[in-house]
């Protein structure tokens, strides 16, 4: 898809996938670097079968050159302007057997964050969430989303009457090849997928903010 087509998809459905942001020949090197960083700096929780490194770019810059990939950057700038900022970098390695997470929208729309836009919030894109697929995303491990929920004025993190841990009748698993990037309006309802595959799923949640959004 072109940048304009991807923009229309996000406006209508709240999400799209940009393929091969990291070229296929280079994904393995980035993945191995991230896995090594996860071992060295992870906040391991064996009960959840999850390895997570917050502030990832402080420890590993292997993915940094691709942040300005022309299609991805053009898409983000189309919503957030030329002077956008990277607001959040982390890695999440979910091991086989990892349970699904709770439905939520990301900051600043997550009502459980100390600082947030209180619900009901306005219909405006203030933040973009991207999830970088360093291993393949399939029906067994792809991030769960509920298309169209980016236009809702609240989400399950704000006690909107939806059970945050229950499957949603309109949910879907986002799939894609290694090197692809899921881009979504940060208001979109999504959940960490259960890993029902036989292999770890390696993903990089990275967010983009407009220049005016206070990140302090």
XYZ file of C-alpha atoms in Angstrom:
216
model
C 0.000 0.000 0.000
C 1.011 3.614 -0.523
C 1.367 5.986 2.410
C -1.988 7.563 1.539
C -3.654 4.139 1.421
C -2.150 3.191 4.783
C -3.255 6.514 6.249
C -6.832 5.887 5.074
C -6.714 2.409 6.596
C -5.684 3.781 9.982
C -8.366 6.475 9.866
C -11.036 3.892 9.045
C -9.933 0.779 10.938
C -7.309 2.082 13.356
C -4.393 -0.017 12.084
C -2.322 -1.252 9.158
C 0.842 -3.294 8.571
C 3.902 -1.849 6.824
C 5.809 -4.751 5.314
C 9.590 -5.203 5.309
C 10.496 -2.083 7.255
C 13.541 -4.097 8.237
C 14.734 -5.875 5.064
C 14.418 -9.649 5.242
C 18.182 -10.096 4.902
C 18.768 -7.918 7.973
C 16.038 -9.064 10.363
C 17.999 -11.960 11.845
C 20.872 -9.720 12.895
C 18.531 -7.274 14.620
C 16.630 -10.114 16.312
C 19.785 -11.735 17.669
C 20.982 -8.393 19.021
C 17.627 -7.791 20.730
C 17.565 -11.283 22.231
C 21.032 -10.759 23.688
C 19.917 -7.426 25.130
C 16.809 -9.052 26.603
C 18.969 -11.605 28.424
C 21.313 -8.920 29.741
C 18.736 -6.329 30.834
C 15.378 -8.058 31.118
C 12.928 -7.676 33.936
C 12.074 -11.357 33.925
C 8.835 -12.651 35.374
C 8.808 -16.452 34.994
C 5.136 -16.603 35.990
C 4.211 -14.642 32.868
C 6.837 -16.168 30.558
C 7.752 -12.676 29.421
C 11.103 -10.904 29.043
C 10.828 -7.120 28.785
C 13.377 -4.320 28.466
C 12.058 -0.774 28.873
C 14.017 2.147 27.455
C 15.402 -0.276 24.902
C 17.238 2.283 22.796
C 19.516 3.031 25.752
C 20.831 -0.525 25.576
C 20.511 -1.534 21.915
C 20.508 0.609 18.767
C 20.339 -2.210 16.219
C 16.807 -1.186 15.178
C 17.444 2.575 15.193
C 18.359 3.022 11.489
C 14.934 1.701 10.490
C 12.985 4.237 12.551
C 13.313 6.603 9.592
C 12.319 4.042 6.926
C 10.589 6.289 4.342
C 7.144 4.639 4.308
C 6.952 4.300 8.077
C 8.229 7.816 8.727
C 5.972 9.267 6.038
C 2.940 7.565 7.545
C 3.724 8.804 11.053
C 4.394 12.333 9.809
C 1.086 12.330 7.948
C -0.666 12.164 11.323
C 1.781 13.790 13.736
C 3.603 16.398 11.636
C 7.213 16.770 10.571
C 8.593 17.268 14.077
C 7.386 14.047 15.630
C 9.336 12.264 18.349
C 9.964 8.678 19.369
C 8.322 8.520 22.793
C 8.772 4.901 23.873
C 10.997 1.963 22.963
C 10.890 -1.481 24.535
C 11.272 -5.120 23.629
C 8.945 -7.915 24.640
C 9.856 -11.572 24.253
C 6.867 -13.797 24.963
C 7.724 -17.435 25.433
C 5.495 -20.401 24.529
C 2.627 -20.671 26.973
C 2.502 -16.958 27.715
C -1.084 -15.968 28.576
C -3.025 -13.234 26.812
C -2.967 -9.761 28.315
C -5.785 -7.363 29.124
C -7.548 -5.173 26.575
C -6.324 -1.593 26.770
C -5.375 1.462 24.767
C -1.891 2.902 25.071
C -0.852 6.103 26.811
C -2.161 8.798 26.904
C -5.494 6.979 26.611
C -4.841 4.192 29.107
C -6.994 5.247 32.029
C -4.771 3.395 34.506
C -1.727 5.579 33.836
C -1.102 8.347 36.373
C -1.105 10.907 33.580
C -3.751 10.376 30.907
C -6.432 12.032 28.819
C -9.565 11.462 30.907
C -12.452 9.628 29.296
C -14.484 10.491 27.391
C -11.584 11.692 25.285
C -11.815 13.594 21.994
C -11.726 11.928 18.589
C -8.174 12.923 17.729
C -4.975 11.041 16.977
C -2.432 12.118 19.590
C -0.078 9.142 19.541
C 0.845 6.221 17.278
C 1.820 2.783 18.533
C 3.977 0.537 16.381
C 4.810 -3.098 17.042
C 7.836 -4.394 15.170
C 7.755 -8.079 14.273
C 11.216 -9.591 14.658
C 9.708 -13.056 14.425
C 6.686 -13.956 12.333
C 3.279 -13.035 13.738
C 0.661 -15.728 13.126
C -2.823 -16.668 14.295
C -1.073 -18.428 17.191
C 0.832 -15.414 18.498
C -0.195 -12.247 16.627
C -1.132 -9.164 18.635
C -4.872 -9.116 19.351
C -6.773 -6.014 18.218
C -10.407 -4.922 17.882
C -10.641 -2.949 14.601
C -12.571 0.293 14.752
C -12.315 0.780 18.509
C -9.990 3.762 18.025
C -13.155 5.838 17.564
C -14.534 4.901 20.992
C -14.378 7.505 23.763
C -13.117 5.015 26.357
C -11.525 1.568 26.537
C -11.486 -1.405 28.935
C -8.729 0.187 31.045
C -11.352 2.764 32.039
C -14.042 0.409 33.333
C -16.233 0.843 30.260
C -18.219 -2.342 30.891
C -16.011 -4.610 28.751
C -14.205 -7.439 30.549
C -10.534 -6.684 29.798
C -9.525 -10.346 30.045
C -12.329 -11.883 27.983
C -12.084 -12.577 24.240
C -13.900 -9.934 22.184
C -16.359 -11.034 19.476
C -14.701 -8.725 16.913
C -11.093 -9.421 17.863
C -8.464 -10.553 15.377
C -4.813 -11.556 15.482
C -2.500 -9.364 13.407
C -0.154 -11.429 11.241
C 2.978 -10.512 9.338
C 6.425 -11.603 8.247
C 9.576 -10.793 10.225
C 10.565 -7.193 9.561
C 6.970 -5.978 9.251
C 5.557 -3.277 11.525
C 2.018 -2.971 12.866
C 1.040 0.708 13.036
C -2.046 1.708 14.997
C -3.789 4.674 16.518
C -2.846 4.413 20.197
C -6.555 4.539 21.065
C -7.114 1.146 19.400
C -8.032 -1.630 21.825
C -5.341 -4.279 21.811
C -3.888 -6.980 24.022
C -0.665 -8.937 24.311
C -1.328 -12.159 22.485
C -1.093 -15.549 24.107
C 1.853 -17.395 22.593
C 0.362 -20.662 21.429
C 3.302 -21.420 19.144
C 6.417 -23.475 19.880
C 8.845 -20.553 19.664
C 9.465 -17.223 21.452
C 7.812 -14.223 19.838
C 10.114 -11.213 19.652
C 8.457 -7.814 19.256
C 9.416 -4.166 19.688
C 6.630 -1.841 20.843
C 7.715 1.659 19.737
C 5.560 4.765 19.954
C 5.615 8.078 18.100
C 4.304 11.382 19.479
C 3.734 14.854 18.016
C 6.074 17.609 19.121
C 3.452 19.175 21.408
C 2.644 16.102 23.522
C 4.258 16.421 26.961
C 6.497 13.416 27.590
C 7.879 14.576 30.934
